[in-house]
Short mmCIF file of C-alpha atoms in Angstrom, two decimals:
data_model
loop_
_atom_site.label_atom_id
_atom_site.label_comp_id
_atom_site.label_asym_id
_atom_site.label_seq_id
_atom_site.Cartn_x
_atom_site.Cartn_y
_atom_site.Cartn_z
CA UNK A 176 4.13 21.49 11.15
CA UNK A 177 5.34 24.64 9.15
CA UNK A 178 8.44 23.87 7.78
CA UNK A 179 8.99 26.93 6.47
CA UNK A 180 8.94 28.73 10.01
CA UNK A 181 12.34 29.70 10.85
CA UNK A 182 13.10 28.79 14.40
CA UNK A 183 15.90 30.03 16.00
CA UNK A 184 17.86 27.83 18.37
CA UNK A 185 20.16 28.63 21.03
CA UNK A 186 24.23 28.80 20.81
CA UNK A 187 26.75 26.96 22.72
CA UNK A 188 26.74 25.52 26.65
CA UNK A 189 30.38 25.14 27.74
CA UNK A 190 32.53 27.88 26.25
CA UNK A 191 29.48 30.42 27.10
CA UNK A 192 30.26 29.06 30.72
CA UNK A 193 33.83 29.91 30.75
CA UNK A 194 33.21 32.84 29.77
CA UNK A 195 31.26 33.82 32.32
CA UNK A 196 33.92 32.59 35.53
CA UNK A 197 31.57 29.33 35.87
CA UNK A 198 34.32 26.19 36.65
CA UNK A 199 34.56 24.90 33.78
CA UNK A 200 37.49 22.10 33.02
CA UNK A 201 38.65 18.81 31.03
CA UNK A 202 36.89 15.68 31.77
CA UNK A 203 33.75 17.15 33.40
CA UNK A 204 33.60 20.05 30.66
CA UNK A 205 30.28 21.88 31.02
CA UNK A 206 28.79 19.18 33.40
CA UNK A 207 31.34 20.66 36.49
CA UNK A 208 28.81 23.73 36.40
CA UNK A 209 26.04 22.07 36.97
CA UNK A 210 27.85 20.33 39.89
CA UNK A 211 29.22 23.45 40.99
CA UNK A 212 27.63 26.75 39.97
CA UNK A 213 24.20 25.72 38.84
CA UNK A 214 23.41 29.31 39.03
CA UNK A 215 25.50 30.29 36.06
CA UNK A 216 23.87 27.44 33.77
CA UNK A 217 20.38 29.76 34.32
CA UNK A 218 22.80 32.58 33.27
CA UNK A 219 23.69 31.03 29.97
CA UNK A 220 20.39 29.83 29.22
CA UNK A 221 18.51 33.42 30.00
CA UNK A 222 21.36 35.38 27.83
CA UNK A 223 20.00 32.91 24.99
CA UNK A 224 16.40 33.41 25.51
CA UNK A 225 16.51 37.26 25.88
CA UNK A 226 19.17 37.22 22.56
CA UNK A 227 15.54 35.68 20.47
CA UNK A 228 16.66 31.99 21.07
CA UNK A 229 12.85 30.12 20.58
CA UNK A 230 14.81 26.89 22.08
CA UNK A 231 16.82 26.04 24.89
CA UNK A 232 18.62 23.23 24.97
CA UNK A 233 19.64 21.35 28.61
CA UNK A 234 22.65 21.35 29.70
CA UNK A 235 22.63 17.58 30.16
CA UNK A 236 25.54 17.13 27.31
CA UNK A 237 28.64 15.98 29.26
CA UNK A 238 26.10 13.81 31.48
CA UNK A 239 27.93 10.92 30.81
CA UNK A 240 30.75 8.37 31.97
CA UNK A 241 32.87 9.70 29.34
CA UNK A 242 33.18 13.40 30.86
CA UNK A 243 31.84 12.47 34.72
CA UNK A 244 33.55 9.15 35.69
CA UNK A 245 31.53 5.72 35.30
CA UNK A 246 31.05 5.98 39.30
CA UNK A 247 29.85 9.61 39.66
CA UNK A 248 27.16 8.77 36.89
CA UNK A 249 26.20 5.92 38.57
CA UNK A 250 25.83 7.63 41.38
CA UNK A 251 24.83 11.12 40.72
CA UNK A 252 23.63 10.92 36.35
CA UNK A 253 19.87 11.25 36.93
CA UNK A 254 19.97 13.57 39.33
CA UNK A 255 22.37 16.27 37.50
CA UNK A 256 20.16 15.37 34.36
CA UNK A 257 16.99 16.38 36.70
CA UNK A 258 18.81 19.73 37.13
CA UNK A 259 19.47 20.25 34.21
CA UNK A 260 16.05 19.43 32.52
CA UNK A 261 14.38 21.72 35.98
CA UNK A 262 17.28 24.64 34.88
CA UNK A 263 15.91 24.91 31.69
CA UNK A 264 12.30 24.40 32.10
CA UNK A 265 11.94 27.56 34.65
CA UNK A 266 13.61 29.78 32.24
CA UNK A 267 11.82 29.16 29.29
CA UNK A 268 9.02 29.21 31.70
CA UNK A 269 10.03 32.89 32.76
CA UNK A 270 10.09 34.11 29.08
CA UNK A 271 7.36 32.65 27.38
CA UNK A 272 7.41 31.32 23.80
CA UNK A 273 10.53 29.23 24.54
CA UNK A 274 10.70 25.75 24.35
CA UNK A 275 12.91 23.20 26.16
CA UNK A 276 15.16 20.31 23.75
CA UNK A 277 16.27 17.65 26.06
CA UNK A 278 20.05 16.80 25.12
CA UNK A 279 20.75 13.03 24.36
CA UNK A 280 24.41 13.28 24.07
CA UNK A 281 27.16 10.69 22.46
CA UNK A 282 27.10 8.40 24.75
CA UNK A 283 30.92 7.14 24.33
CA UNK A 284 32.40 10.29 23.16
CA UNK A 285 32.12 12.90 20.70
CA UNK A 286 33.18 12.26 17.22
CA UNK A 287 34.09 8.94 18.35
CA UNK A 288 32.09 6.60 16.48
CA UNK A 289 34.69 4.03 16.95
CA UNK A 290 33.69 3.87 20.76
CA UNK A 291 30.53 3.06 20.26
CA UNK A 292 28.74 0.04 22.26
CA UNK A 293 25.37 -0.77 21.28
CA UNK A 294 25.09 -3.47 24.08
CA UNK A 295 25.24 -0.15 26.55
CA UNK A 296 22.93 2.09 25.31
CA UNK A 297 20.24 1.67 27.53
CA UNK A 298 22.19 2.19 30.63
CA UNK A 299 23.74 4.77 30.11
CA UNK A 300 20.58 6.63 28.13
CA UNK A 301 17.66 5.83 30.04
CA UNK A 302 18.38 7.26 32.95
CA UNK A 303 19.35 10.62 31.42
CA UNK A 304 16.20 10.28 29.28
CA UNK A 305 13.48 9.51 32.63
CA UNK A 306 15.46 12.48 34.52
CA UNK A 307 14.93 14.97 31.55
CA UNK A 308 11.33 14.06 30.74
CA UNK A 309 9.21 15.86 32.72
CA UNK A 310 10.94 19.20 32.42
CA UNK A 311 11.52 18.85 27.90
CA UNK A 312 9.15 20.03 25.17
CA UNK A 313 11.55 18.05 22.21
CA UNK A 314 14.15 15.69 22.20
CA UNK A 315 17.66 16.03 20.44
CA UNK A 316 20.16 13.47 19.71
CA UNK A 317 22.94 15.76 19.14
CA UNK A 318 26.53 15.46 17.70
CA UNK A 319 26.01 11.93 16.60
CA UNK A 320 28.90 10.16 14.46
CA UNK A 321 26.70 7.48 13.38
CA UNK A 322 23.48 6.22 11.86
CA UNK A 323 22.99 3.43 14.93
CA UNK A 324 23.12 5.67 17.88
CA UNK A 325 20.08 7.75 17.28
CA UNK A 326 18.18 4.67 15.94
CA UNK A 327 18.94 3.32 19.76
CA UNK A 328 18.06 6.23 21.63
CA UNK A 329 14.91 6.83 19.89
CA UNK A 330 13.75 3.22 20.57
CA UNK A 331 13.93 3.81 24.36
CA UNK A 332 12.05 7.21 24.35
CA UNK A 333 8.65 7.54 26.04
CA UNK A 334 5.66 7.48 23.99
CA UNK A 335 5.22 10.96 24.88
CA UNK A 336 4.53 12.34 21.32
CA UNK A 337 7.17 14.68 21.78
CA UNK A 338 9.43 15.69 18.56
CA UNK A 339 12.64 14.01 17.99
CA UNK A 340 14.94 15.75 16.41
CA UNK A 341 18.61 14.10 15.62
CA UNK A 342 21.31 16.29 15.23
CA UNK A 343 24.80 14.70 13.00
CA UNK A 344 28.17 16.04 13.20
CA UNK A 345 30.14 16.20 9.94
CA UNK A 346 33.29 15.64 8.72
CA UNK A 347 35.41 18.87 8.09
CA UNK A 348 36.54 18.26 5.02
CA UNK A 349 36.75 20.27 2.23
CA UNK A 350 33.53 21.64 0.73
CA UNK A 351 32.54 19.84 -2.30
CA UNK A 352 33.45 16.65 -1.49
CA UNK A 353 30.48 14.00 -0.32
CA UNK A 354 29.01 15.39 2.78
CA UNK A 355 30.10 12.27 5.60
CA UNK A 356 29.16 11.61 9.16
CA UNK A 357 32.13 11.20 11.11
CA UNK A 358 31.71 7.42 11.11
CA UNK A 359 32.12 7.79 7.20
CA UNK A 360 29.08 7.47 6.30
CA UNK A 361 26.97 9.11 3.81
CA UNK A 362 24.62 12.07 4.45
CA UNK A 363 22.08 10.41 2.24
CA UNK A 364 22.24 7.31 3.90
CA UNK A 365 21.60 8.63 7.23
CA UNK A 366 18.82 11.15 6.41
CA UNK A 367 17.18 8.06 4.63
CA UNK A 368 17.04 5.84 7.79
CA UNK A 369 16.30 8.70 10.16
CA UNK A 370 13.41 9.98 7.89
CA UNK A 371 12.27 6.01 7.43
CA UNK A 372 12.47 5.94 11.32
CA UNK A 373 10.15 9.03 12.02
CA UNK A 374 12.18 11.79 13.26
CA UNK A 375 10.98 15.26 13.05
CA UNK A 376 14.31 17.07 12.05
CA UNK A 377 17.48 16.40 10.78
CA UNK A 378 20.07 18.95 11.70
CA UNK A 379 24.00 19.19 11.75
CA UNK A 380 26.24 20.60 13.79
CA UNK A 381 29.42 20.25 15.75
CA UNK A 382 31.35 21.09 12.39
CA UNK A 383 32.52 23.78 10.13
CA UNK A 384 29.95 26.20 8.56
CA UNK A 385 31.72 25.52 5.65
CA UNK A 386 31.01 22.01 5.77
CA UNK A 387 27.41 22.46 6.12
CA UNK A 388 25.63 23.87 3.43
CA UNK A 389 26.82 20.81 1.35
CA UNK A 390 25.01 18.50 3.87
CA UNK A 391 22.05 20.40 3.92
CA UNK A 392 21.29 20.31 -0.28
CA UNK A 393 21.74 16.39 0.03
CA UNK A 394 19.31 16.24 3.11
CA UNK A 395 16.68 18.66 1.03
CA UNK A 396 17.27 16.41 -2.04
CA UNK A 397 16.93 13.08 -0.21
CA UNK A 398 13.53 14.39 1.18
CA UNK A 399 12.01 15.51 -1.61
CA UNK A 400 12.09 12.68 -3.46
CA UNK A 401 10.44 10.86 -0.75
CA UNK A 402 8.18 13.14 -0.71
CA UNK A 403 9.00 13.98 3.19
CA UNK A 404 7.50 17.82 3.83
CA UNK A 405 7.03 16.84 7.32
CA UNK A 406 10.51 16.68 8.35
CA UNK A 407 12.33 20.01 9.12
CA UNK A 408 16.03 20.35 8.64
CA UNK A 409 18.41 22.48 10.40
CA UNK A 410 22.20 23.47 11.27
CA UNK A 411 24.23 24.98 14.43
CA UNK A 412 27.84 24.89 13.79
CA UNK A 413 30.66 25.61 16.20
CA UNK A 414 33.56 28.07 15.18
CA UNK A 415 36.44 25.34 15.72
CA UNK A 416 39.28 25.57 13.46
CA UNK A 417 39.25 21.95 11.12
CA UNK A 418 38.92 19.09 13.13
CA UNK A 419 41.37 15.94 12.29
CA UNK A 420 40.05 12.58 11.61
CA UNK A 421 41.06 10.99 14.82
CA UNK A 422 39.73 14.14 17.22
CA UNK A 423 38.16 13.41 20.28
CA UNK A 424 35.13 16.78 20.75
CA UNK A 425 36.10 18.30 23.86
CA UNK A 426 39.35 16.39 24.14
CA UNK A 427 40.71 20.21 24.96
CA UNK A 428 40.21 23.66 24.64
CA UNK A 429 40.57 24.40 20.91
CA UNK A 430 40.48 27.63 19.80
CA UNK A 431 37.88 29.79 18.77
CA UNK A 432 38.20 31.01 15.10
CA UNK A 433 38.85 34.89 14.53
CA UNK A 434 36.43 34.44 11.77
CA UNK A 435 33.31 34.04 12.69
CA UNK A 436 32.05 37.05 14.42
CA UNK A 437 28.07 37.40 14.88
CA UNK A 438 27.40 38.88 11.18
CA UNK A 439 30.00 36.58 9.78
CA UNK A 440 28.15 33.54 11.10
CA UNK A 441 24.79 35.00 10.08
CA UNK A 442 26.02 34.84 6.09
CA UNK A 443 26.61 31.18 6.68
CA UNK A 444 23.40 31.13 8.60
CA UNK A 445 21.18 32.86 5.42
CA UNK A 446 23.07 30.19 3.26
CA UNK A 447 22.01 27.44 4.94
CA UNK A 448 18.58 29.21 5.09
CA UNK A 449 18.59 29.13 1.31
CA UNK A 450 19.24 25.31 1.34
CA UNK A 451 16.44 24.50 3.36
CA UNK A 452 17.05 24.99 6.99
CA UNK A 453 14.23 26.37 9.19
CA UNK A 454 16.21 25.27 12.52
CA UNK A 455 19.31 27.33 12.85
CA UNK A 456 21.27 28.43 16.41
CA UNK A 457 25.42 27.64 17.46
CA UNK A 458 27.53 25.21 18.88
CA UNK A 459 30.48 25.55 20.39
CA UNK A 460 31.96 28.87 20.50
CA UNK A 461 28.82 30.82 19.14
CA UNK A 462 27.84 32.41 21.77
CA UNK A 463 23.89 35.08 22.63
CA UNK A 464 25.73 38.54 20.33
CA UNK A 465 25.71 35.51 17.34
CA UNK A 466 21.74 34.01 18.25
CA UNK A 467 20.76 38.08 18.95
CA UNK A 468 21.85 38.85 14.65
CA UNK A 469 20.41 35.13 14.05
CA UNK A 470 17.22 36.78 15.66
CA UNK A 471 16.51 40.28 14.33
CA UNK A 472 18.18 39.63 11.02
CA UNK A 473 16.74 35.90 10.22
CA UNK A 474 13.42 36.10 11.88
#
């Protein structure tokens, strides 16, 4: 594996969505689009791919009790994960040179690594993780507040020799201070067990740009000194105003930061090129005009 070879990911699911009319509304969040306008999920995932996205990631995020209701994803989870996973797969399909990330999601809530049950992790993730298989080319843990959670979901993950990458979401603090998870935990800490564990990335998103850069160094310097070449890092973040310690992701609408237009987000993007990302899209709120200057101006 090159390290070196940027790759450039796709933006956000949900507020791309709204945007474009699809339903789109608190708990179900970007999941009520794949119940209800499946249609407009293609949309969102061909605007990335023809805007120089090289991965698409399923739109399998909200796929969980959390968001859906403990009865609809017992009785409907693997099959909207199927979709989702089949969505993706005939897009990148259609364009060529595009690879599919399957989305393994906080399972109790984003940000919320005070929710977190590790007694439940295998009901709720395994059948999100056999719906999603056949149609994936990688896996991503995403948004994760914690060290444990990706640990867990990588243990129940087919031996498929896909990649595994696992995605953190930061504290947005003030740059400068110790880059945390939003468990309080340190960076360091968590790119030593993830690296010690196998993964194939490290990335961070969910969080402010400003945030990230900071995160990145440690992960680079953490790394090295294991001598770890094989593991690429990477960043996406969203373009949320600072998020307060005891914010639930998705809890509302929050607004969108006047701020971080495409060619503002692409001089955080070159920054965190600088510190040793080769995996850089959006989150939240970044939308295909940000992953199009990503593209021609990155690539």
């Amino acid at each position: 594996m090159d390290t070196k070879d940027l790759w450039v990911l796709d933006g956000g699911m949900g507020r791309e969505l709204a945007r474009r009319g699809a339903p789109f509304r608190q708990p179900e969040w970007s999941a009520l689009a794949l119940m209800e306008a499946p249609e407009t999920v293609r949309e969102v995932h061909q605007a990335y791919a023809a805007s120089g996205a090289r991965v698409i990631t399923t739109n399998s995020y909200a796929l969980v009790p959390f968001h859906i209701g403990a009865e609809r994803f017992a009785a409907e989870g693997e099959r909207l994960a199927a979709l989702a996973g089949q969505l993706a797969r005939e897009v990148a399909d259609e364009q060529g040179a595009v690879q599919v990330a399957g989305s393994l999601p906080p399972l109790f809530g984003s940000y919320r690594a005070d929710l977190y049950q590790a007694e439940r992790v295998s009901e709720l993730a395994t059948p999100l993780i056999r719906a999603l298989s056949p149609h994936v080319d990688l896996w991503l843990a995403e948004t994760m507040s914690l060290i444990a959670e990706p640990l867990a979901l990588k243990a129940l993950l087919p031996g498929d020799g896909k990649p595994f990458w696992v995605s953190f979401t930061l504290e947005d603090e003030a740059p400068g201070s110790e880059p945390t998870l939003r468990s309080g935990e340190r960076v360091a800490d968590a790119v030593t067990a993830l690296a010690s564990a196998g993964v194939d990335a490290i990335l961070f998103n969910c969080c402010q740009p400003e945030v990230i850069e900071g995160a990145l160094k440690v992960a680079s310097a953490v790394l090295q000194a294991q001598g770890r070449t094989d593991v690429r890092l990477g960043a996406y973040a969203n373009a949320f105003p600072p998020q307060p310690k005891e914010a639930t992701a998705n809890d509302g609408l929050d607004e969108i930061r006047g701020d971080l237009g495409p060619l503002d987000y692409l001089g955080w993007a070159e920054r965190w090129r600088g510190a040793g990302a080769s995996l850089i899209g959006g989150c939240c709120g970044i939308g295909p005009e940000h992953i199009e200057a990503l593209a021609s101006r990155l690539r």
